[in-house]
Amino acid sequence: FFYKTSVTVKKTLQYNVPITSNYFFSSLCGSLKFEIRIHRLHHTFSTFLSHLFASLKIMSSKPKVVLAYSGGLDTSVILKWLSEKGFDVICFCANVGQHDEDFSAVEAKALHCGAIKCVISDLRKEFVTDYVFESIKCNALYEGRYLLGTSIARPVIAKEQIRIATEEGALYVAHGATGKGNDQVRFEMCAQALSPKISTIAPWRDPEFIESFKGRKDLLAYCEKHGIPVDAKPKANYSIDENLYHTSYESGMLEDEKVRPDESMFKMTTSPKKAPDTPEVVRIEFKAGVPVKISNLTDGETIKTDPLDIFLYCNAIAGKHGVGRIDIVENRFVGIKSRGIYETPGGTLLREGHLDLEGVCVDREVKRICETLSLEFSRLCYNGFWFAPEMDLIRHSINYSQRDVEGYVDIELYKGNVIVVGRHSDRSLYNADLASMDIEGGGEAFDYNPADSQGFIRINSVRLKTYAALRNACGNL
């Protein structure tokens, strides 16, 4: 920090020394700029000095940054690097359901590497109720295949990171996302929407950091130099992102789109080939489009009603039967195509159940509009616009459409397949008499005359006949 201070002292007839002064303290560190002004205050000279030195002490303290910390190689190096750059680093680790994560070890490593504090936040329930179930309600699917497992976790993490930064008085947040991926966009768009005054430090876009660390070898050398513990286990030849919604695998050997994934890498699902030979049937109950209960009809014993317990059981039962694996090439927001392998067992099960119940509870035209909203929801979530006004509009509209999505769906799970075997709703729009081929008309409740279809078809075919006439006239059928 550098300071410029101007002081003007005026003589008076009193014994003490009243002063008129302006003090300007401007930080030239990054984007941190603030100013303390004391204008035309009359103090004794000793009081003035005490205020001056107190201000200088405040101004000279290190700036705080809240780092999204995983305990891995990259973020551990970033933690030490930020400390060397003069920051007080507060590490933040989000528990969103990572498999077999030792959070006490993560905290200990963060403190060992120089963090002044490490905050571990259990976000699992919030993640399920406010993000995963929101995605299920609108049947979200990016590019027709991807259930948004990584994308949907970023807003809940960013929200907590900003909360901690605000609470700690930090003017910066930092992350370890690369400059080629989607996560840098997601974290920073969410952060800017939640707190525009907090700036983001992204080391993997910093020229000095990139020049210093050109690969894993440089990172390991830095760790050795600074005494940063490194996992002794051999590193997998691909990257993994995990939360309770899904596990994703990409990069490394998987960048060759022809390479088949190794069976040993999967964490949440059994291979369909090795899944049980006996199917199981579960009943999922929904209210306002949200899962409220799951029962195992096969064992007759298992019942879950807590939102987190429901989802964890969905993962367990669907994963057991090999449900939820995909291998795709998708389009990143930054313009790069990326190959990703995903396993999302619970999400696949719940989405199929919700889709089926909507079939009996939602009006045809409302359903058509919701399908469009679902596409937009998926695109916005994938691209990092969770806290955007257009996303608020979509979510409110989806909530309105789900008022009558209430009832249950029975689903059979068998060797990677999710098979709906029955459904019921007290708010169903389905009428068996009206749909029956064995009952003339619409039954007692509806006045439906099949003969009316003739006029219906004739009116709807007018534009088709007009178009055909034009093609004939042009000689182009």
CSV table of C-alpha atoms in Angstrom, one decimal:
chain,number,residue,atom,x,y,z
A,1,PHE,CA,0.0,0.0,0.0
A,2,PHE,CA,1.1,3.5,-0.7
A,3,TYR,CA,-0.5,6.6,1.0
A,4,LYS,CA,-0.7,10.3,0.2
A,5,THR,CA,-1.4,12.5,3.2
A,6,SER,CA,-1.9,16.2,3.2
A,7,VAL,CA,-2.0,18.1,6.5
A,8,THR,CA,-2.6,21.8,7.0
A,9,VAL,CA,-2.0,23.3,10.5
A,10,LYS,CA,-3.4,26.7,11.5
A,11,LYS,CA,-2.2,28.7,14.5
A,12,THR,CA,-4.8,29.9,16.9
A,13,LEU,CA,-4.7,31.7,20.2
A,14,GLN,CA,-5.5,28.6,22.2
A,15,TYR,CA,-2.8,26.5,23.9
A,16,ASN,CA,-3.7,23.4,22.0
A,17,VAL,CA,-3.3,23.2,18.2
A,18,PRO,CA,-6.6,22.9,16.3
A,19,ILE,CA,-6.1,21.7,12.8
A,20,THR,CA,-7.9,21.7,9.5
A,21,SER,CA,-6.9,18.7,7.5
A,22,ASN,CA,-7.8,16.3,4.7
A,23,TYR,CA,-6.3,12.8,4.7
A,24,PHE,CA,-6.4,10.6,1.7
A,25,PHE,CA,-5.3,7.0,2.0
A,26,SER,CA,-5.6,5.2,-1.3
A,27,SER,CA,-4.7,1.5,-1.8
A,28,LEU,CA,-3.0,0.7,-5.0
A,29,CYS,CA,-3.3,-3.1,-4.5
A,30,GLY,CA,-5.2,-4.6,-7.4
A,31,SER,CA,-8.8,-3.3,-7.6
A,32,LEU,CA,-8.9,-2.6,-3.9
A,33,LYS,CA,-9.5,1.2,-3.7
A,34,PHE,CA,-10.8,3.0,-0.8
A,35,GLU,CA,-10.5,6.4,0.8
A,36,ILE,CA,-10.7,7.7,4.3
A,37,ARG,CA,-11.4,11.4,4.6
A,38,ILE,CA,-11.4,13.5,7.7
A,39,HIS,CA,-12.6,16.9,6.7
A,40,ARG,CA,-12.3,20.0,8.8
A,41,LEU,CA,-12.2,18.2,12.2
A,42,HIS,CA,-10.9,20.1,15.1
A,43,HIS,CA,-8.8,18.0,17.5
A,44,THR,CA,-5.9,18.4,19.7
A,45,PHE,CA,-2.7,17.5,18.0
A,46,SER,CA,-2.3,14.3,20.1
A,47,THR,CA,-5.8,13.2,19.2
A,48,PHE,CA,-5.0,13.8,15.6
A,49,LEU,CA,-1.9,11.7,15.8
A,50,SER,CA,-3.8,8.8,17.5
A,51,HIS,CA,-6.4,8.9,14.7
A,52,LEU,CA,-3.7,9.0,12.1
A,53,PHE,CA,-1.8,6.0,13.5
A,54,ALA,CA,-4.9,4.0,14.0
A,55,SER,CA,-5.9,4.6,10.4
A,56,LEU,CA,-2.5,3.6,9.2
A,57,LYS,CA,-2.7,0.4,11.2
A,58,ILE,CA,-6.0,-0.5,9.7
A,59,MET,CA,-4.8,0.4,6.2
A,60,SER,CA,-1.7,-1.7,6.5
A,61,SER,CA,-3.5,-5.0,7.4
A,62,LYS,CA,-3.4,-7.7,4.7
A,63,PRO,CA,-6.3,-8.0,2.3
A,64,LYS,CA,-8.5,-11.1,2.8
A,65,VAL,CA,-9.4,-13.6,0.2
A,66,VAL,CA,-11.8,-16.5,0.5
A,67,LEU,CA,-10.4,-19.4,-1.6
A,68,ALA,CA,-12.6,-22.3,-2.7
A,69,TYR,CA,-10.4,-25.1,-1.5
A,70,SER,CA,-10.5,-28.8,-2.2
A,71,GLY,CA,-7.3,-29.9,-0.5
A,72,GLY,CA,-5.9,-31.1,-3.9
A,73,LEU,CA,-2.7,-30.2,-5.6
A,74,ASP,CA,-3.9,-27.1,-7.5
A,75,THR,CA,-5.7,-25.3,-4.7
A,76,SER,CA,-3.0,-26.1,-2.2
A,77,VAL,CA,-0.4,-24.4,-4.5
A,78,ILE,CA,-2.8,-21.5,-5.0
A,79,LEU,CA,-3.3,-21.1,-1.3
A,80,LYS,CA,0.5,-20.8,-0.7
A,81,TRP,CA,0.9,-18.6,-3.7
A,82,LEU,CA,-1.8,-16.2,-2.5
A,83,SER,CA,-0.2,-16.1,0.9
A,84,GLU,CA,3.2,-15.1,-0.7
A,85,LYS,CA,1.4,-12.4,-2.6
A,86,GLY,CA,0.4,-10.7,0.7
A,87,PHE,CA,-3.1,-12.0,1.2
A,88,ASP,CA,-4.7,-13.5,4.4
A,89,VAL,CA,-6.2,-16.6,2.9
A,90,ILE,CA,-9.5,-18.0,4.3
A,91,CYS,CA,-10.1,-21.4,2.9
A,92,PHE,CA,-13.6,-22.6,2.2
A,93,CYS,CA,-14.5,-26.2,1.5
A,94,ALA,CA,-18.1,-27.1,0.5
A,95,ASN,CA,-19.5,-30.4,1.5
A,96,VAL,CA,-21.9,-31.2,-1.4
A,97,GLY,CA,-21.6,-34.9,-1.0
A,98,GLN,CA,-18.2,-35.8,-2.2
A,99,HIS,CA,-17.5,-39.5,-1.8
A,100,ASP,CA,-15.3,-40.5,1.1
A,101,GLU,CA,-14.0,-37.0,1.7
A,102,ASP,CA,-12.1,-36.5,5.0
A,103,PHE,CA,-13.0,-32.9,5.7
A,104,SER,CA,-10.9,-32.7,8.9
A,105,ALA,CA,-7.8,-33.7,6.9
A,106,VAL,CA,-8.7,-31.0,4.4
A,107,GLU,CA,-8.9,-28.4,7.1
A,108,ALA,CA,-5.7,-29.5,8.7
A,109,LYS,CA,-3.9,-29.3,5.3
A,110,ALA,CA,-5.3,-25.8,4.7
A,111,LEU,CA,-4.0,-24.5,8.0
A,112,HIS,CA,-0.6,-26.2,7.5
A,113,CYS,CA,-0.3,-24.5,4.1
A,114,GLY,CA,-0.8,-21.0,5.5
A,115,ALA,CA,-4.6,-20.4,5.7
A,116,ILE,CA,-5.6,-18.2,8.6
A,117,LYS,CA,-8.8,-20.1,8.8
A,118,CYS,CA,-10.7,-22.9,7.1
A,119,VAL,CA,-14.5,-23.0,6.9
A,120,ILE,CA,-16.2,-26.4,6.2
A,121,SER,CA,-19.8,-25.9,5.2
A,122,ASP,CA,-22.3,-28.8,4.9
A,123,LEU,CA,-24.4,-27.7,2.0
A,124,ARG,CA,-25.9,-31.1,1.1
A,125,LYS,CA,-29.5,-30.5,2.2
A,126,GLU,CA,-29.6,-27.1,0.7
A,127,PHE,CA,-28.1,-28.5,-2.5
A,128,VAL,CA,-30.8,-31.1,-2.8
A,129,THR,CA,-33.8,-28.9,-1.9
A,130,ASP,CA,-32.9,-25.6,-3.6
A,131,TYR,CA,-31.0,-26.8,-6.6
A,132,VAL,CA,-31.3,-30.6,-7.5
A,133,PHE,CA,-35.1,-30.7,-6.9
A,134,GLU,CA,-35.4,-27.4,-8.9
A,135,SER,CA,-33.7,-29.2,-11.8
A,136,ILE,CA,-35.9,-32.2,-11.4
A,137,LYS,CA,-39.1,-30.0,-11.4
A,138,CYS,CA,-38.3,-28.7,-14.9
A,139,ASN,CA,-36.8,-32.0,-16.3
A,140,ALA,CA,-33.6,-30.2,-17.0
A,141,LEU,CA,-31.3,-31.8,-19.6
A,142,TYR,CA,-28.5,-30.0,-21.4
A,143,GLU,CA,-28.2,-30.8,-25.1
A,144,GLY,CA,-30.7,-33.6,-24.6
A,145,ARG,CA,-28.3,-35.8,-22.5
A,146,TYR,CA,-26.5,-34.1,-19.6
A,147,LEU,CA,-28.3,-33.8,-16.2
A,148,LEU,CA,-26.2,-30.8,-15.2
A,149,GLY,CA,-24.5,-32.5,-12.2
A,150,THR,CA,-21.5,-30.1,-12.1
A,151,SER,CA,-23.4,-27.1,-13.3
A,152,ILE,CA,-26.1,-27.3,-10.6
A,153,ALA,CA,-23.6,-27.5,-7.8
A,154,ARG,CA,-21.7,-24.3,-8.6
A,155,PRO,CA,-24.4,-21.8,-7.5
A,156,VAL,CA,-24.8,-23.2,-4.0
A,157,ILE,CA,-21.0,-23.2,-3.6
A,158,ALA,CA,-20.6,-19.7,-4.9
A,159,LYS,CA,-23.4,-18.4,-2.7
A,160,GLU,CA,-21.8,-19.8,0.4
A,161,GLN,CA,-18.4,-18.5,-0.6
A,162,ILE,CA,-19.8,-15.0,-1.0
A,163,ARG,CA,-21.6,-15.3,2.4
A,164,ILE,CA,-18.3,-16.2,4.1
A,165,ALA,CA,-16.4,-13.4,2.3
A,166,THR,CA,-19.1,-10.8,3.4
A,167,GLU,CA,-19.0,-12.1,7.0
A,168,GLU,CA,-15.2,-12.1,7.1
A,169,GLY,CA,-14.9,-8.7,5.5
A,170,ALA,CA,-13.0,-10.1,2.5
A,171,LEU,CA,-12.9,-8.1,-0.7
A,172,TYR,CA,-11.7,-11.0,-2.8
A,173,VAL,CA,-12.7,-14.6,-3.6
A,174,ALA,CA,-10.6,-17.1,-5.5
A,175,HIS,CA,-10.9,-20.4,-7.3
A,176,GLY,CA,-8.8,-23.0,-9.0
A,177,ALA,CA,-10.8,-23.4,-12.2
A,178,THR,CA,-8.9,-23.5,-15.4
A,179,GLY,CA,-9.1,-20.9,-18.2
A,180,LYS,CA,-10.6,-23.4,-20.7
A,181,GLY,CA,-13.5,-24.7,-18.7
A,182,ASN,CA,-17.0,-23.7,-17.8
A,183,ASP,CA,-16.5,-23.5,-14.0
A,184,GLN,CA,-14.6,-20.2,-14.1
A,185,VAL,CA,-17.6,-18.6,-15.8
A,186,ARG,CA,-20.1,-20.2,-13.4
A,187,PHE,CA,-18.3,-19.2,-10.2
A,188,GLU,CA,-17.6,-15.7,-11.3
A,189,MET,CA,-21.0,-15.0,-12.8
A,190,CYS,CA,-22.7,-16.2,-9.6
A,191,ALA,CA,-20.3,-14.1,-7.5
A,192,GLN,CA,-20.9,-11.0,-9.5
A,193,ALA,CA,-24.6,-11.4,-9.3
A,194,LEU,CA,-24.5,-11.9,-5.5
A,195,SER,CA,-22.0,-9.3,-4.6
A,196,PRO,CA,-20.7,-6.9,-7.3
A,197,LYS,CA,-18.2,-5.3,-5.0
A,198,ILE,CA,-16.2,-8.5,-4.3
A,199,SER,CA,-13.6,-9.2,-6.9
A,200,THR,CA,-12.4,-12.7,-8.1
A,201,ILE,CA,-8.8,-13.9,-8.3
A,202,ALA,CA,-8.4,-16.6,-10.9
A,203,PRO,CA,-4.7,-17.8,-10.8
A,204,TRP,CA,-5.1,-20.1,-13.8
A,205,ARG,CA,-5.7,-16.9,-15.9
A,206,ASP,CA,-2.9,-14.9,-14.2
A,207,PRO,CA,0.2,-14.6,-16.6
A,208,GLU,CA,2.7,-14.8,-13.7
A,209,PHE,CA,1.0,-17.9,-12.2
A,210,ILE,CA,0.8,-19.6,-15.6
A,211,GLU,CA,4.4,-18.8,-16.4
A,212,SER,CA,5.5,-20.3,-13.0
A,213,PHE,CA,3.3,-23.5,-13.3
A,214,LYS,CA,3.3,-24.9,-16.7
A,215,GLY,CA,2.4,-28.4,-15.6
A,216,ARG,CA,2.1,-30.9,-12.8
A,217,LYS,CA,5.9,-31.2,-12.5
A,218,ASP,CA,6.2,-27.5,-11.6
A,219,LEU,CA,3.3,-27.8,-9.1
A,220,LEU,CA,5.0,-30.7,-7.4
A,221,ALA,CA,8.3,-28.9,-7.2
A,222,TYR,CA,6.6,-25.9,-5.6
A,223,CYS,CA,5.0,-28.2,-3.0
A,224,GLU,CA,8.4,-29.8,-2.2
A,225,LYS,CA,10.0,-26.3,-1.8
A,226,HIS,CA,7.3,-25.1,0.6
A,227,GLY,CA,6.6,-28.3,2.5
A,228,ILE,CA,3.1,-28.8,1.1
A,229,PRO,CA,1.9,-32.4,1.6
A,230,VAL,CA,1.2,-34.3,-1.6
A,231,ASP,CA,-1.0,-37.3,-1.9
A,232,ALA,CA,1.3,-40.3,-2.4
A,233,LYS,CA,-1.2,-42.3,-4.3
A,234,PRO,CA,-0.7,-42.4,-8.1
A,235,LYS,CA,-2.9,-39.7,-9.8
A,236,ALA,CA,-5.6,-41.0,-12.1
A,237,ASN,CA,-5.2,-40.3,-15.8
A,238,TYR,CA,-8.3,-38.2,-15.8
A,239,SER,CA,-10.0,-35.5,-13.7
A,240,ILE,CA,-12.9,-36.2,-11.4
A,241,ASP,CA,-15.7,-33.9,-10.1
A,242,GLU,CA,-18.0,-35.3,-7.5
A,243,ASN,CA,-21.0,-34.3,-5.5
A,244,LEU,CA,-24.1,-36.2,-4.3
A,245,TYR,CA,-25.9,-35.5,-7.6
A,246,HIS,CA,-23.3,-37.1,-9.9
A,247,THR,CA,-19.7,-37.9,-10.6
A,248,SER,CA,-18.0,-36.7,-13.8
A,249,TYR,CA,-14.8,-37.8,-15.5
A,250,GLU,CA,-12.9,-35.9,-18.1
A,251,SER,CA,-9.5,-34.9,-19.4
A,252,GLY,CA,-6.4,-37.0,-19.5
A,253,MET,CA,-6.9,-40.3,-21.4
A,254,LEU,CA,-10.6,-39.4,-21.9
A,255,GLU,CA,-9.7,-36.6,-24.2
A,256,ASP,CA,-9.3,-39.2,-26.9
A,257,GLU,CA,-13.0,-39.7,-27.7
A,258,LYS,CA,-12.3,-43.2,-29.0
A,259,VAL,CA,-11.0,-44.5,-25.7
A,260,ARG,CA,-13.4,-46.5,-23.7
A,261,PRO,CA,-13.6,-45.7,-20.0
A,262,ASP,CA,-12.2,-48.2,-17.6
A,263,GLU,CA,-14.8,-49.9,-15.5
A,264,SER,CA,-12.8,-49.4,-12.3
A,265,MET,CA,-13.2,-45.7,-12.3
A,266,PHE,CA,-17.0,-45.6,-11.6
A,267,LYS,CA,-17.9,-44.7,-8.1
A,268,MET,CA,-21.7,-44.4,-8.0
A,269,THR,CA,-23.0,-47.2,-10.3
A,270,THR,CA,-22.6,-50.9,-10.8
A,271,SER,CA,-22.0,-52.0,-14.4
A,272,PRO,CA,-25.4,-53.0,-15.9
A,273,LYS,CA,-23.7,-56.3,-16.8
A,274,LYS,CA,-23.0,-57.0,-13.2
A,275,ALA,CA,-26.2,-55.6,-11.8
A,276,PRO,CA,-28.5,-57.9,-9.9
A,277,ASP,CA,-30.5,-60.4,-12.0
A,278,THR,CA,-33.6,-59.6,-9.9
A,279,PRO,CA,-35.3,-56.3,-10.5
A,280,GLU,CA,-36.6,-54.0,-7.7
A,281,VAL,CA,-39.7,-51.7,-7.8
A,282,VAL,CA,-39.8,-48.4,-6.0
A,283,ARG,CA,-42.6,-46.0,-5.5
A,284,ILE,CA,-41.8,-42.3,-5.7
A,285,GLU,CA,-44.4,-39.8,-4.4
A,286,PHE,CA,-44.4,-36.2,-5.5
A,287,LYS,CA,-46.1,-33.0,-4.3
A,288,ALA,CA,-46.0,-29.8,-6.4
A,289,GLY,CA,-43.4,-31.5,-8.6
A,290,VAL,CA,-41.0,-32.3,-5.7
A,291,PRO,CA,-40.2,-35.8,-4.4
A,292,VAL,CA,-41.6,-36.2,-0.9
A,293,LYS,CA,-41.3,-40.0,-0.3
A,294,ILE,CA,-39.7,-43.1,-1.7
A,295,SER,CA,-40.7,-46.6,-0.8
A,296,ASN,CA,-39.1,-49.9,-1.9
A,297,LEU,CA,-42.1,-52.1,-2.9
A,298,THR,CA,-39.9,-55.1,-3.3
A,299,ASP,CA,-38.4,-55.3,0.2
A,300,GLY,CA,-41.6,-53.8,1.7
A,301,GLU,CA,-39.5,-52.1,4.4
A,302,THR,CA,-37.5,-49.1,3.1
A,303,ILE,CA,-39.2,-45.8,3.3
A,304,LYS,CA,-37.5,-42.3,3.1
A,305,THR,CA,-39.2,-39.0,3.6
A,306,ASP,CA,-36.4,-36.5,4.4
A,307,PRO,CA,-35.3,-34.7,1.2
A,308,LEU,CA,-31.6,-35.6,1.6
A,309,ASP,CA,-32.4,-39.2,2.6
A,310,ILE,CA,-34.7,-39.5,-0.4
A,311,PHE,CA,-32.0,-38.5,-2.8
A,312,LEU,CA,-29.3,-40.5,-1.2
A,313,TYR,CA,-31.5,-43.6,-1.3
A,314,CYS,CA,-32.3,-42.9,-5.0
A,315,ASN,CA,-28.6,-42.9,-5.6
A,316,ALA,CA,-28.1,-46.1,-3.8
A,317,ILE,CA,-30.9,-48.1,-5.3
A,318,ALA,CA,-30.5,-46.8,-8.9
A,319,GLY,CA,-26.7,-47.1,-8.7
A,320,LYS,CA,-27.1,-50.7,-7.5
A,321,HIS,CA,-29.0,-51.5,-10.7
A,322,GLY,CA,-26.5,-49.8,-13.1
A,323,VAL,CA,-28.7,-46.8,-13.8
A,324,GLY,CA,-27.4,-43.4,-14.9
A,325,ARG,CA,-24.2,-43.7,-17.0
A,326,ILE,CA,-23.6,-41.6,-20.1
A,327,ASP,CA,-20.6,-40.9,-22.3
A,328,ILE,CA,-21.0,-37.7,-24.4
A,329,VAL,CA,-19.3,-34.9,-26.2
A,330,GLU,CA,-20.8,-31.6,-25.2
A,331,ASN,CA,-20.4,-27.9,-26.1
A,332,ARG,CA,-18.8,-25.8,-23.4
A,333,PHE,CA,-20.0,-22.2,-23.0
A,334,VAL,CA,-16.4,-21.0,-23.8
A,335,GLY,CA,-16.7,-22.5,-27.3
A,336,ILE,CA,-14.8,-25.7,-26.8
A,337,LYS,CA,-16.2,-29.2,-27.3
A,338,SER,CA,-15.5,-31.5,-24.4
A,339,ARG,CA,-15.8,-35.2,-23.8
A,340,GLY,CA,-17.3,-36.1,-20.4
A,341,ILE,CA,-18.4,-39.3,-18.7
A,342,TYR,CA,-21.1,-39.0,-16.1
A,343,GLU,CA,-23.0,-41.2,-13.6
A,344,THR,CA,-26.1,-39.7,-12.2
A,345,PRO,CA,-28.2,-42.6,-10.8
A,346,GLY,CA,-30.6,-40.8,-8.5
A,347,GLY,CA,-31.1,-37.9,-10.8
A,348,THR,CA,-32.0,-40.3,-13.7
A,349,LEU,CA,-34.5,-42.1,-11.6
A,350,LEU,CA,-36.3,-39.0,-10.3
A,351,ARG,CA,-36.4,-37.3,-13.6
A,352,GLU,CA,-38.1,-40.4,-15.3
A,353,GLY,CA,-40.6,-40.5,-12.4
A,354,HIS,CA,-41.4,-36.8,-12.6
A,355,LEU,CA,-41.7,-36.8,-16.4
A,356,ASP,CA,-44.2,-39.7,-16.2
A,357,LEU,CA,-46.4,-38.0,-13.5
A,358,GLU,CA,-46.5,-34.8,-15.5
A,359,GLY,CA,-48.0,-36.9,-18.3
A,360,VAL,CA,-51.2,-37.4,-16.3
A,361,CYS,CA,-51.2,-34.1,-14.3
A,362,VAL,CA,-50.2,-31.3,-16.7
A,363,ASP,CA,-52.2,-29.8,-19.6
A,364,ARG,CA,-50.9,-30.4,-23.1
A,365,GLU,CA,-50.2,-26.7,-23.9
A,366,VAL,CA,-48.7,-26.0,-20.5
A,367,LYS,CA,-46.5,-29.0,-21.0
A,368,ARG,CA,-45.4,-27.7,-24.4
A,369,ILE,CA,-44.4,-24.4,-23.0
A,370,CYS,CA,-42.6,-26.0,-20.0
A,371,GLU,CA,-40.5,-28.1,-22.5
A,372,THR,CA,-39.3,-24.8,-23.9
A,373,LEU,CA,-38.6,-23.4,-20.4
A,374,SER,CA,-36.7,-26.6,-19.5
A,375,LEU,CA,-34.4,-26.1,-22.5
A,376,GLU,CA,-33.7,-22.5,-21.4
A,377,PHE,CA,-33.3,-23.5,-17.7
A,378,SER,CA,-30.7,-26.0,-18.7
A,379,ARG,CA,-28.8,-23.6,-20.9
A,380,LEU,CA,-28.8,-20.9,-18.2
A,381,CYS,CA,-27.7,-23.3,-15.5
A,382,TYR,CA,-24.9,-24.8,-17.7
A,383,ASN,CA,-23.6,-21.3,-18.6
A,384,GLY,CA,-23.6,-19.9,-15.1
A,385,PHE,CA,-26.7,-17.7,-15.0
A,386,TRP,CA,-28.4,-19.2,-12.0
A,387,PHE,CA,-28.9,-15.9,-10.3
A,388,ALA,CA,-30.0,-14.0,-13.4
A,389,PRO,CA,-33.4,-12.4,-13.7
A,390,GLU,CA,-34.4,-14.6,-16.6
A,391,MET,CA,-33.7,-17.7,-14.5
A,392,ASP,CA,-36.0,-16.3,-11.8
A,393,LEU,CA,-38.7,-15.9,-14.4
A,394,ILE,CA,-38.3,-19.5,-15.5
A,395,ARG,CA,-38.3,-20.9,-12.0
A,396,HIS,CA,-41.4,-19.0,-11.0
A,397,SER,CA,-43.1,-20.2,-14.2
A,398,ILE,CA,-42.1,-23.8,-13.6
A,399,ASN,CA,-43.4,-23.6,-10.0
A,400,TYR,CA,-46.8,-22.4,-11.3
A,401,SER,CA,-46.9,-25.3,-13.7
A,402,GLN,CA,-46.2,-27.8,-10.9
A,403,ARG,CA,-49.2,-27.0,-8.7
A,404,ASP,CA,-51.1,-30.2,-9.7
A,405,VAL,CA,-48.1,-32.5,-10.1
A,406,GLU,CA,-49.0,-34.7,-7.2
A,407,GLY,CA,-49.2,-38.4,-6.9
A,408,TYR,CA,-46.9,-41.4,-7.2
A,409,VAL,CA,-45.1,-43.4,-9.8
A,410,ASP,CA,-44.0,-47.0,-9.6
A,411,ILE,CA,-40.7,-47.8,-11.3
A,412,GLU,CA,-38.9,-51.0,-11.9
A,413,LEU,CA,-35.0,-50.9,-11.9
A,414,TYR,CA,-33.2,-53.6,-13.9
A,415,LYS,CA,-29.8,-53.7,-15.4
A,416,GLY,CA,-29.5,-50.1,-16.3
A,417,ASN,CA,-33.1,-49.6,-17.2
A,418,VAL,CA,-35.7,-47.4,-15.5
A,419,ILE,CA,-39.1,-48.8,-16.4
A,420,VAL,CA,-42.3,-47.1,-15.3
A,421,VAL,CA,-44.9,-49.8,-14.4
A,422,GLY,CA,-47.7,-47.6,-12.9
A,423,ARG,CA,-48.7,-44.2,-11.7
A,424,HIS,CA,-51.6,-42.5,-9.8
A,425,SER,CA,-52.7,-38.9,-9.0
A,426,ASP,CA,-55.8,-37.5,-7.4
A,427,ARG,CA,-55.3,-34.5,-9.6
A,428,SER,CA,-55.0,-36.5,-12.9
A,429,LEU,CA,-56.3,-35.1,-16.2
A,430,TYR,CA,-56.4,-38.6,-17.5
A,431,ASN,CA,-59.9,-40.1,-17.9
A,432,ALA,CA,-60.1,-43.8,-18.8
A,433,ASP,CA,-63.6,-43.6,-20.1
A,434,LEU,CA,-62.7,-40.7,-22.4
A,435,ALA,CA,-59.7,-42.5,-23.7
A,436,SER,CA,-61.3,-45.9,-24.0
A,437,MET,CA,-61.8,-47.5,-27.4
A,438,ASP,CA,-64.6,-49.7,-25.9
A,439,ILE,CA,-66.8,-46.8,-24.8
A,440,GLU,CA,-68.7,-44.7,-27.3
A,441,GLY,CA,-68.2,-41.0,-26.8
A,442,GLY,CA,-66.7,-39.8,-23.6
A,443,GLY,CA,-68.6,-41.8,-21.1
A,444,GLU,CA,-71.0,-40.2,-18.6
A,445,ALA,CA,-68.7,-37.3,-17.6
A,446,PHE,CA,-67.8,-35.9,-21.1
A,447,ASP,CA,-69.7,-35.0,-24.2
A,448,TYR,CA,-67.4,-36.3,-26.9
A,449,ASN,CA,-68.6,-37.2,-30.4
A,450,PRO,CA,-66.0,-39.0,-32.6
A,451,ALA,CA,-67.8,-37.6,-35.7
A,452,ASP,CA,-66.6,-34.1,-34.7
A,453,SER,CA,-63.0,-35.3,-35.6
A,454,GLN,CA,-63.9,-35.0,-39.3
A,455,GLY,CA,-64.3,-31.2,-39.1
A,456,PHE,CA,-61.3,-30.9,-36.8
A,457,ILE,CA,-59.1,-32.7,-39.4
A,458,ARG,CA,-60.5,-30.7,-42.3
A,459,ILE,CA,-59.8,-27.3,-40.6
A,460,ASN,CA,-56.3,-28.3,-39.5
A,461,SER,CA,-55.4,-29.6,-43.0
A,462,VAL,CA,-56.3,-26.3,-44.8
A,463,ARG,CA,-52.8,-24.9,-44.5
A,464,LEU,CA,-51.2,-28.3,-45.6
A,465,LYS,CA,-53.4,-28.2,-48.7
A,466,THR,CA,-52.4,-24.7,-49.4
A,467,TYR,CA,-48.7,-25.5,-49.1
A,468,ALA,CA,-49.1,-28.6,-51.3
A,469,ALA,CA,-50.8,-26.5,-54.0
A,470,LEU,CA,-47.9,-24.1,-54.0
A,471,ARG,CA,-45.4,-26.9,-54.3
A,472,ASN,CA,-47.3,-28.4,-57.2
A,473,ALA,CA,-47.5,-25.0,-59.0
A,474,CYS,CA,-43.7,-24.7,-58.7
A,475,GLY,CA,-43.2,-28.2,-59.9
A,476,ASN,CA,-41.4,-29.1,-56.7
A,477,LEU,CA,-43.0,-31.8,-54.6
